[in-house]
């Protein structure tokens, strides 16, 4: 797979790129990406953070980050990211109507990804978090092969079906020489808000078992909690709207674990 790869070209102004990926859809990857981007900024106010929604067919970042509108163009014909909560954001969702389906073939998707990577005026960013679409297809390969990526984080629930695809995602990044920083076990446990009884709806510690098999670390666990879902649905992610909650603190710890594992940026 390394034969004949395009030469990687950094994104101007971006020091480090972090990708969040999952093999399976519906495991909470976008929710995790949003809250980790916010947690990276919250952990160190001197760091500037951007968030790129690479899911062309199902962009979630505009709603989760409470952003609407079309990006303005600079004099160099570059798109300016939309900004909220201190995070610079770019998404296909800013370029099409929220309810409009993107009915494109692969070449058009690749062209859109190229524009989102290269035709955006990011300014100076310490971290650009890329929310990847599910799977191990064209978009994942295009992003991985065209820009230098400091590290990938794999998000999965403990469910066996999700873990099968999470493993494929981790193996794909290894094949294209992207360091996998670790795994996040999402929706790890549900605690009844009334009686506090805990139920492992999707199984127990499946991500930890996979991490051992792959020789990777688990960066942290995120519970299945209604407030995480509600806050993202309303465009007020839990890291900014409920920063003292246990859930927000879990994202902050994961962000710290990610920073510890990232290589020292050049320059």
PDB file of C-alpha atoms in Angstrom:
ATOM      1  CA  UNK A   1       0.000   0.000   0.000  1.00  0.00           C
ATOM      2  CA  UNK A   2       2.987   2.312   0.539  1.00  0.00           C
ATOM      3  CA  UNK A   3       4.018   1.998  -3.112  1.00  0.00           C
ATOM      4  CA  UNK A   4       3.169   5.010  -5.254  1.00  0.00           C
ATOM      5  CA  UNK A   5       1.635   7.084  -2.455  1.00  0.00           C
ATOM      6  CA  UNK A   6       1.224  10.834  -3.089  1.00  0.00           C
ATOM      7  CA  UNK A   7       3.701  13.078  -1.306  1.00  0.00           C
ATOM      8  CA  UNK A   8       2.230  14.413   1.898  1.00  0.00           C
ATOM      9  CA  UNK A   9       1.902  18.176   2.111  1.00  0.00           C
ATOM     10  CA  UNK A  10       1.169  19.891   5.432  1.00  0.00           C
ATOM     11  CA  UNK A  11      -1.868  22.143   5.780  1.00  0.00           C
ATOM     12  CA  UNK A  12      -0.576  25.697   5.937  1.00  0.00           C
ATOM     13  CA  UNK A  13      -0.614  27.099   9.456  1.00  0.00           C
ATOM     14  CA  UNK A  14      -1.537  23.788  11.125  1.00  0.00           C
ATOM     15  CA  UNK A  15       1.038  22.329  13.508  1.00  0.00           C
ATOM     16  CA  UNK A  16      -0.557  18.941  14.222  1.00  0.00           C
ATOM     17  CA  UNK A  17      -3.448  16.989  12.739  1.00  0.00           C
ATOM     18  CA  UNK A  18      -5.389  14.536  14.892  1.00  0.00           C
ATOM     19  CA  UNK A  19      -7.972  12.237  13.305  1.00  0.00           C
ATOM     20  CA  UNK A  20     -10.854  10.595  15.141  1.00  0.00           C
ATOM     21  CA  UNK A  21     -12.165   7.525  13.389  1.00  0.00           C
ATOM     22  CA  UNK A  22     -14.330   4.467  13.819  1.00  0.00           C
ATOM     23  CA  UNK A  23     -14.942   1.508  11.620  1.00  0.00           C
ATOM     24  CA  UNK A  24     -18.641   1.451  12.501  1.00  0.00           C
ATOM     25  CA  UNK A  25     -21.152   4.289  12.290  1.00  0.00           C
ATOM     26  CA  UNK A  26     -23.346   5.155  15.252  1.00  0.00           C
ATOM     27  CA  UNK A  27     -20.718   4.704  17.958  1.00  0.00           C
ATOM     28  CA  UNK A  28     -20.614   8.383  18.945  1.00  0.00           C
ATOM     29  CA  UNK A  29     -17.475   9.366  17.042  1.00  0.00           C
ATOM     30  CA  UNK A  30     -18.629  12.870  16.062  1.00  0.00           C
ATOM     31  CA  UNK A  31     -19.827  13.604  19.604  1.00  0.00           C
ATOM     32  CA  UNK A  32     -16.432  12.452  20.839  1.00  0.00           C
ATOM     33  CA  UNK A  33     -14.558  14.522  18.238  1.00  0.00           C
ATOM     34  CA  UNK A  34     -16.445  17.699  19.170  1.00  0.00           C
ATOM     35  CA  UNK A  35     -15.916  17.280  22.887  1.00  0.00           C
ATOM     36  CA  UNK A  36     -12.251  16.330  22.505  1.00  0.00           C
ATOM     37  CA  UNK A  37     -11.604  19.398  20.329  1.00  0.00           C
ATOM     38  CA  UNK A  38     -13.198  21.546  23.039  1.00  0.00           C
ATOM     39  CA  UNK A  39     -11.272  19.671  25.743  1.00  0.00           C
ATOM     40  CA  UNK A  40      -7.951  20.268  23.947  1.00  0.00           C
ATOM     41  CA  UNK A  41      -8.696  23.998  24.021  1.00  0.00           C
ATOM     42  CA  UNK A  42      -9.970  23.910  27.623  1.00  0.00           C
ATOM     43  CA  UNK A  43      -6.873  22.088  28.890  1.00  0.00           C
ATOM     44  CA  UNK A  44      -4.572  24.801  27.543  1.00  0.00           C
ATOM     45  CA  UNK A  45      -6.019  28.209  26.696  1.00  0.00           C
ATOM     46  CA  UNK A  46      -2.837  29.154  24.812  1.00  0.00           C
ATOM     47  CA  UNK A  47      -3.532  26.480  22.176  1.00  0.00           C
ATOM     48  CA  UNK A  48      -5.663  27.182  19.111  1.00  0.00           C
ATOM     49  CA  UNK A  49      -7.851  24.344  17.874  1.00  0.00           C
ATOM     50  CA  UNK A  50      -9.722  23.683  14.634  1.00  0.00           C
ATOM     51  CA  UNK A  51     -12.328  21.060  13.781  1.00  0.00           C
ATOM     52  CA  UNK A  52     -12.811  19.638  10.291  1.00  0.00           C
ATOM     53  CA  UNK A  53     -15.902  17.560   9.495  1.00  0.00           C
ATOM     54  CA  UNK A  54     -14.746  15.103   6.820  1.00  0.00           C
ATOM     55  CA  UNK A  55     -18.057  13.232   6.745  1.00  0.00           C
ATOM     56  CA  UNK A  56     -19.325  14.588   3.430  1.00  0.00           C
ATOM     57  CA  UNK A  57     -22.502  12.463   3.370  1.00  0.00           C
ATOM     58  CA  UNK A  58     -23.546  12.992   6.981  1.00  0.00           C
ATOM     59  CA  UNK A  59     -22.015  16.158   8.439  1.00  0.00           C
ATOM     60  CA  UNK A  60     -22.790  16.606  12.142  1.00  0.00           C
ATOM     61  CA  UNK A  61     -20.444  19.364  13.244  1.00  0.00           C
ATOM     62  CA  UNK A  62     -22.633  22.369  12.272  1.00  0.00           C
ATOM     63  CA  UNK A  63     -25.471  21.336  14.586  1.00  0.00           C
ATOM     64  CA  UNK A  64     -23.243  20.076  17.389  1.00  0.00           C
ATOM     65  CA  UNK A  65     -21.207  23.296  17.355  1.00  0.00           C
ATOM     66  CA  UNK A  66     -24.318  25.505  16.902  1.00  0.00           C
ATOM     67  CA  UNK A  67     -23.097  26.987  13.635  1.00  0.00           C
ATOM     68  CA  UNK A  68     -24.978  27.991  10.496  1.00  0.00           C
ATOM     69  CA  UNK A  69     -24.207  29.892   7.333  1.00  0.00           C
ATOM     70  CA  UNK A  70     -21.855  29.886   4.389  1.00  0.00           C
ATOM     71  CA  UNK A  71     -18.144  30.531   4.875  1.00  0.00           C
ATOM     72  CA  UNK A  72     -16.856  33.880   3.678  1.00  0.00           C
ATOM     73  CA  UNK A  73     -14.114  33.928   1.043  1.00  0.00           C
ATOM     74  CA  UNK A  74     -10.768  35.669   1.471  1.00  0.00           C
ATOM     75  CA  UNK A  75      -9.105  37.705  -1.265  1.00  0.00           C
ATOM     76  CA  UNK A  76      -7.169  34.506  -2.090  1.00  0.00           C
ATOM     77  CA  UNK A  77     -10.490  32.704  -2.622  1.00  0.00           C
ATOM     78  CA  UNK A  78     -10.031  30.592   0.509  1.00  0.00           C
ATOM     79  CA  UNK A  79     -12.951  29.740   2.796  1.00  0.00           C
ATOM     80  CA  UNK A  80     -12.917  31.214   6.287  1.00  0.00           C
ATOM     81  CA  UNK A  81     -13.932  28.703   8.981  1.00  0.00           C
ATOM     82  CA  UNK A  82     -16.957  29.425  11.130  1.00  0.00           C
ATOM     83  CA  UNK A  83     -16.124  29.789  14.805  1.00  0.00           C
ATOM     84  CA  UNK A  84     -17.869  28.971  18.059  1.00  0.00           C
ATOM     85  CA  UNK A  85     -16.667  28.213  21.582  1.00  0.00           C
ATOM     86  CA  UNK A  86     -13.204  29.282  20.396  1.00  0.00           C
ATOM     87  CA  UNK A  87     -12.984  26.463  17.822  1.00  0.00           C
ATOM     88  CA  UNK A  88     -12.498  27.121  14.093  1.00  0.00           C
ATOM     89  CA  UNK A  89     -14.868  24.783  12.198  1.00  0.00           C
ATOM     90  CA  UNK A  90     -15.290  23.691   8.603  1.00  0.00           C
ATOM     91  CA  UNK A  91     -17.861  21.245   7.281  1.00  0.00           C
ATOM     92  CA  UNK A  92     -19.675  20.232   4.120  1.00  0.00           C
ATOM     93  CA  UNK A  93     -22.736  21.091   6.187  1.00  0.00           C
ATOM     94  CA  UNK A  94     -21.921  24.798   5.761  1.00  0.00           C
ATOM     95  CA  UNK A  95     -22.090  24.442   1.983  1.00  0.00           C
ATOM     96  CA  UNK A  96     -25.391  22.554   1.562  1.00  0.00           C
ATOM     97  CA  UNK A  97     -28.839  22.766   3.162  1.00  0.00           C
ATOM     98  CA  UNK A  98     -29.146  20.780   6.399  1.00  0.00           C
ATOM     99  CA  UNK A  99     -31.848  18.499   4.962  1.00  0.00           C
ATOM    100  CA  UNK A 100     -30.321  18.161   1.477  1.00  0.00           C
ATOM    101  CA  UNK A 101     -28.711  14.790   0.713  1.00  0.00           C
ATOM    102  CA  UNK A 102     -25.249  14.768  -0.860  1.00  0.00           C
ATOM    103  CA  UNK A 103     -25.704  12.360  -3.771  1.00  0.00           C
ATOM    104  CA  UNK A 104     -22.178  12.176  -5.141  1.00  0.00           C
ATOM    105  CA  UNK A 105     -19.894   9.562  -6.623  1.00  0.00           C
ATOM    106  CA  UNK A 106     -16.407   8.950  -5.287  1.00  0.00           C
ATOM    107  CA  UNK A 107     -14.530  11.445  -7.472  1.00  0.00           C
ATOM    108  CA  UNK A 108     -16.781  14.306  -6.405  1.00  0.00           C
ATOM    109  CA  UNK A 109     -16.343  13.347  -2.752  1.00  0.00           C
ATOM    110  CA  UNK A 110     -12.559  13.310  -3.189  1.00  0.00           C
ATOM    111  CA  UNK A 111     -12.717  16.759  -4.781  1.00  0.00           C
ATOM    112  CA  UNK A 112     -14.761  18.058  -1.831  1.00  0.00           C
ATOM    113  CA  UNK A 113     -12.292  16.598   0.675  1.00  0.00           C
ATOM    114  CA  UNK A 114      -9.406  18.217  -1.202  1.00  0.00           C
ATOM    115  CA  UNK A 115     -11.177  21.600  -0.985  1.00  0.00           C
ATOM    116  CA  UNK A 116     -11.904  21.170   2.732  1.00  0.00           C
ATOM    117  CA  UNK A 117      -8.236  20.357   3.341  1.00  0.00           C
ATOM    118  CA  UNK A 118      -6.538  22.856   1.036  1.00  0.00           C
ATOM    119  CA  UNK A 119      -8.924  25.736   0.356  1.00  0.00           C
ATOM    120  CA  UNK A 120      -9.601  26.838   3.932  1.00  0.00           C
ATOM    121  CA  UNK A 121      -7.880  29.734   5.677  1.00  0.00           C
ATOM    122  CA  UNK A 122      -7.226  28.041   9.011  1.00  0.00           C
ATOM    123  CA  UNK A 123      -4.872  30.712  10.298  1.00  0.00           C
ATOM    124  CA  UNK A 124      -2.453  29.394  12.909  1.00  0.00           C
ATOM    125  CA  UNK A 125      -3.630  26.216  14.644  1.00  0.00           C
ATOM    126  CA  UNK A 126      -1.872  24.062  17.211  1.00  0.00           C
ATOM    127  CA  UNK A 127      -4.317  21.197  16.627  1.00  0.00           C
ATOM    128  CA  UNK A 128      -6.682  20.387  13.780  1.00  0.00           C
ATOM    129  CA  UNK A 129      -9.108  17.637  14.799  1.00  0.00           C
ATOM    130  CA  UNK A 130     -10.589  15.783  11.822  1.00  0.00           C
ATOM    131  CA  UNK A 131     -13.862  13.942  12.347  1.00  0.00           C
ATOM    132  CA  UNK A 132     -13.570  11.117   9.825  1.00  0.00           C
ATOM    133  CA  UNK A 133     -16.565   9.308   8.307  1.00  0.00           C
ATOM    134  CA  UNK A 134     -17.172   5.683   9.321  1.00  0.00           C
ATOM    135  CA  UNK A 135     -15.359   2.924   7.481  1.00  0.00           C
ATOM    136  CA  UNK A 136     -12.013   2.488   5.746  1.00  0.00           C
ATOM    137  CA  UNK A 137     -12.733   3.837   2.285  1.00  0.00           C
ATOM    138  CA  UNK A 138     -11.686   6.599  -0.102  1.00  0.00           C
ATOM    139  CA  UNK A 139     -11.964   9.498   2.335  1.00  0.00           C
ATOM    140  CA  UNK A 140      -9.857   7.825   5.010  1.00  0.00           C
ATOM    141  CA  UNK A 141      -7.173   6.879   2.496  1.00  0.00           C
ATOM    142  CA  UNK A 142      -7.183  10.291   0.817  1.00  0.00           C
ATOM    143  CA  UNK A 143      -6.776  12.186   4.087  1.00  0.00           C
ATOM    144  CA  UNK A 144      -4.172   9.764   5.445  1.00  0.00           C
ATOM    145  CA  UNK A 145      -2.057   9.816   2.313  1.00  0.00           C
ATOM    146  CA  UNK A 146      -2.192  13.531   1.489  1.00  0.00           C
ATOM    147  CA  UNK A 147      -1.446  15.259   4.798  1.00  0.00           C
ATOM    148  CA  UNK A 148       0.906  14.402   7.669  1.00  0.00           C
ATOM    149  CA  UNK A 149      -1.148  13.122  10.594  1.00  0.00           C
ATOM    150  CA  UNK A 150       0.306  13.272  14.093  1.00  0.00           C
ATOM    151  CA  UNK A 151      -2.007  10.554  15.392  1.00  0.00           C
ATOM    152  CA  UNK A 152      -5.296   8.701  15.084  1.00  0.00           C
ATOM    153  CA  UNK A 153      -7.789   7.893  17.825  1.00  0.00           C
ATOM    154  CA  UNK A 154     -10.239   5.031  17.318  1.00  0.00           C
ATOM    155  CA  UNK A 155     -13.679   5.385  18.923  1.00  0.00           C
ATOM    156  CA  UNK A 156     -15.834   2.308  19.566  1.00  0.00           C
ATOM    157  CA  UNK A 157     -18.502   0.954  21.837  1.00  0.00           C
ATOM    158  CA  UNK A 158     -17.727  -2.313  23.663  1.00  0.00           C
ATOM    159  CA  UNK A 159     -20.140  -4.202  21.372  1.00  0.00           C
ATOM    160  CA  UNK A 160     -18.611  -7.088  19.399  1.00  0.00           C
ATOM    161  CA  UNK A 161     -20.036  -5.883  16.066  1.00  0.00           C
ATOM    162  CA  UNK A 162     -18.529  -2.402  16.532  1.00  0.00           C
ATOM    163  CA  UNK A 163     -15.205  -3.856  17.645  1.00  0.00           C
ATOM    164  CA  UNK A 164     -14.825  -5.860  14.444  1.00  0.00           C
ATOM    165  CA  UNK A 165     -14.850  -2.649  12.417  1.00  0.00           C
ATOM    166  CA  UNK A 166     -12.823  -0.690  14.966  1.00  0.00           C
ATOM    167  CA  UNK A 167     -10.029  -3.210  14.510  1.00  0.00           C
ATOM    168  CA  UNK A 168     -10.164  -2.714  10.742  1.00  0.00           C
ATOM    169  CA  UNK A 169      -9.887   1.034  11.266  1.00  0.00           C
ATOM    170  CA  UNK A 170      -6.807   0.679  13.465  1.00  0.00           C
ATOM    171  CA  UNK A 171      -5.173  -1.718  11.019  1.00  0.00           C
ATOM    172  CA  UNK A 172      -5.858   0.646   8.107  1.00  0.00           C
ATOM    173  CA  UNK A 173      -4.018   3.503   9.803  1.00  0.00           C
ATOM    174  CA  UNK A 174      -1.088   1.233  10.536  1.00  0.00           C
ATOM    175  CA  UNK A 175      -0.906   0.252   6.865  1.00  0.00           C
ATOM    176  CA  UNK A 176      -0.669   3.886   5.786  1.00  0.00           C
ATOM    177  CA  UNK A 177       1.861   4.633   8.550  1.00  0.00           C
ATOM    178  CA  UNK A 178      -0.360   6.812  10.722  1.00  0.00           C
ATOM    179  CA  UNK A 179       0.389   6.331  14.435  1.00  0.00           C
ATOM    180  CA  UNK A 180      -2.625   5.091  16.401  1.00  0.00           C
ATOM    181  CA  UNK A 181      -2.536   6.890  19.746  1.00  0.00           C
ATOM    182  CA  UNK A 182      -5.145   4.655  21.364  1.00  0.00           C
ATOM    183  CA  UNK A 183      -8.813   3.779  21.658  1.00  0.00           C
ATOM    184  CA  UNK A 184     -11.769   5.457  23.355  1.00  0.00           C
ATOM    185  CA  UNK A 185     -14.409   3.180  24.854  1.00  0.00           C
ATOM    186  CA  UNK A 186     -17.649   5.090  24.270  1.00  0.00           C
ATOM    187  CA  UNK A 187     -21.041   4.301  25.824  1.00  0.00           C
ATOM    188  CA  UNK A 188     -19.168   2.071  28.259  1.00  0.00           C
ATOM    189  CA  UNK A 189     -21.828   1.941  30.972  1.00  0.00           C
ATOM    190  CA  UNK A 190     -25.310   3.291  31.658  1.00  0.00           C
ATOM    191  CA  UNK A 191     -26.206   4.452  35.165  1.00  0.00           C
ATOM    192  CA  UNK A 192     -29.898   4.719  35.961  1.00  0.00           C
ATOM    193  CA  UNK A 193     -30.525   8.335  37.038  1.00  0.00           C
ATOM    194  CA  UNK A 194     -33.058   7.178  39.639  1.00  0.00           C
ATOM    195  CA  UNK A 195     -31.587   4.106  41.344  1.00  0.00           C
ATOM    196  CA  UNK A 196     -27.933   4.512  40.176  1.00  0.00           C
ATOM    197  CA  UNK A 197     -27.779   0.880  39.068  1.00  0.00           C
ATOM    198  CA  UNK A 198     -25.163   0.395  36.351  1.00  0.00           C
ATOM    199  CA  UNK A 199     -25.858  -1.614  33.196  1.00  0.00           C
ATOM    200  CA  UNK A 200     -23.314  -2.441  30.489  1.00  0.00           C
ATOM    201  CA  UNK A 201     -25.729  -2.208  27.589  1.00  0.00           C
ATOM    202  CA  UNK A 202     -23.110  -2.809  24.896  1.00  0.00           C
ATOM    203  CA  UNK A 203     -20.990  -5.290  26.856  1.00  0.00           C
ATOM    204  CA  UNK A 204     -18.127  -4.982  29.303  1.00  0.00           C
ATOM    205  CA  UNK A 205     -14.606  -3.854  28.439  1.00  0.00           C
ATOM    206  CA  UNK A 206     -14.672  -5.005  24.823  1.00  0.00           C
ATOM    207  CA  UNK A 207     -12.506  -2.041  23.795  1.00  0.00           C
ATOM    208  CA  UNK A 208      -9.955  -2.900  26.481  1.00  0.00           C
ATOM    209  CA  UNK A 209      -9.722  -6.453  25.165  1.00  0.00           C
ATOM    210  CA  UNK A 210      -9.241  -5.154  21.614  1.00  0.00           C
ATOM    211  CA  UNK A 211      -6.585  -2.700  22.789  1.00  0.00           C
ATOM    212  CA  UNK A 212      -4.620  -5.553  24.364  1.00  0.00           C
ATOM    213  CA  UNK A 213      -4.872  -7.570  21.151  1.00  0.00           C
ATOM    214  CA  UNK A 214      -3.572  -4.638  19.095  1.00  0.00           C
ATOM    215  CA  UNK A 215      -0.938  -3.576  21.618  1.00  0.00           C
ATOM    216  CA  UNK A 216      -2.599  -0.193  22.123  1.00  0.00           C
ATOM    217  CA  UNK A 217      -3.805   1.845  25.087  1.00  0.00           C
ATOM    218  CA  UNK A 218      -7.339   2.769  26.080  1.00  0.00           C
ATOM    219  CA  UNK A 219      -7.305   6.544  26.401  1.00  0.00           C
ATOM    220  CA  UNK A 220     -10.479   6.617  28.473  1.00  0.00           C
ATOM    221  CA  UNK A 221     -14.112   5.607  28.926  1.00  0.00           C
ATOM    222  CA  UNK A 222     -17.179   7.723  28.196  1.00  0.00           C
ATOM    223  CA  UNK A 223     -20.482   6.581  29.752  1.00  0.00           C
ATOM    224  CA  UNK A 224     -23.805   6.334  27.956  1.00  0.00           C
ATOM    225  CA  UNK A 225     -25.456   9.443  29.378  1.00  0.00           C
ATOM    226  CA  UNK A 226     -28.489  11.378  28.181  1.00  0.00           C
ATOM    227  CA  UNK A 227     -26.818  14.727  28.898  1.00  0.00           C
ATOM    228  CA  UNK A 228     -24.031  14.023  26.398  1.00  0.00           C
ATOM    229  CA  UNK A 229     -26.650  13.416  23.724  1.00  0.00           C
ATOM    230  CA  UNK A 230     -28.876  16.357  24.697  1.00  0.00           C
ATOM    231  CA  UNK A 231     -26.070  18.895  24.832  1.00  0.00           C
ATOM    232  CA  UNK A 232     -24.730  17.957  21.396  1.00  0.00           C
ATOM    233  CA  UNK A 233     -28.215  17.937  19.869  1.00  0.00           C
ATOM    234  CA  UNK A 234     -28.748  21.494  21.103  1.00  0.00           C
ATOM    235  CA  UNK A 235     -25.334  22.731  20.005  1.00  0.00           C
ATOM    236  CA  UNK A 236     -23.989  23.094  23.538  1.00  0.00           C
ATOM    237  CA  UNK A 237     -21.468  20.252  23.951  1.00  0.00           C
ATOM    238  CA  UNK A 238     -21.053  19.043  27.489  1.00  0.00           C
ATOM    239  CA  UNK A 239     -17.417  20.159  27.812  1.00  0.00           C
ATOM    240  CA  UNK A 240     -18.539  23.806  27.500  1.00  0.00           C
ATOM    241  CA  UNK A 241     -22.086  23.652  28.898  1.00  0.00           C
ATOM    242  CA  UNK A 242     -21.410  21.406  31.925  1.00  0.00           C
ATOM    243  CA  UNK A 243     -17.636  21.646  32.455  1.00  0.00           C
ATOM    244  CA  UNK A 244     -17.782  20.388  36.053  1.00  0.00           C
ATOM    245  CA  UNK A 245     -19.732  17.242  35.185  1.00  0.00           C
ATOM    246  CA  UNK A 246     -18.140  13.805  35.357  1.00  0.00           C
ATOM    247  CA  UNK A 247     -18.710  13.393  31.611  1.00  0.00           C
ATOM    248  CA  UNK A 248     -16.882  16.620  30.739  1.00  0.00           C
ATOM    249  CA  UNK A 249     -14.012  15.630  33.034  1.00  0.00           C
ATOM    250  CA  UNK A 250     -13.777  12.289  31.209  1.00  0.00           C
ATOM    251  CA  UNK A 251     -13.285  14.112  27.892  1.00  0.00           C
ATOM    252  CA  UNK A 252     -10.710  16.416  29.488  1.00  0.00           C
ATOM    253  CA  UNK A 253      -8.732  13.409  30.744  1.00  0.00           C
ATOM    254  CA  UNK A 254      -8.815  11.805  27.298  1.00  0.00           C
ATOM    255  CA  UNK A 255      -7.566  15.045  25.742  1.00  0.00           C
ATOM    256  CA  UNK A 256      -4.649  15.063  28.182  1.00  0.00           C
ATOM    257  CA  UNK A 257      -3.829  11.467  27.299  1.00  0.00           C
ATOM    258  CA  UNK A 258      -3.850  12.405  23.611  1.00  0.00           C
ATOM    259  CA  UNK A 259      -1.493  15.360  24.171  1.00  0.00           C
ATOM    260  CA  UNK A 260       0.897  13.113  26.117  1.00  0.00           C
ATOM    261  CA  UNK A 261       1.122  10.736  23.166  1.00  0.00           C
ATOM    262  CA  UNK A 262       1.428  13.264  20.359  1.00  0.00           C
ATOM    263  CA  UNK A 263       4.937  13.812  18.993  1.00  0.00           C
ATOM    264  CA  UNK A 264       6.610  17.163  19.547  1.00  0.00           C
ATOM    265  CA  UNK A 265       5.500  19.389  16.653  1.00  0.00           C
ATOM    266  CA  UNK A 266       8.237  20.534  14.274  1.00  0.00           C
ATOM    267  CA  UNK A 267       9.640  24.003  14.737  1.00  0.00           C
TER     268      UNK A 267
END
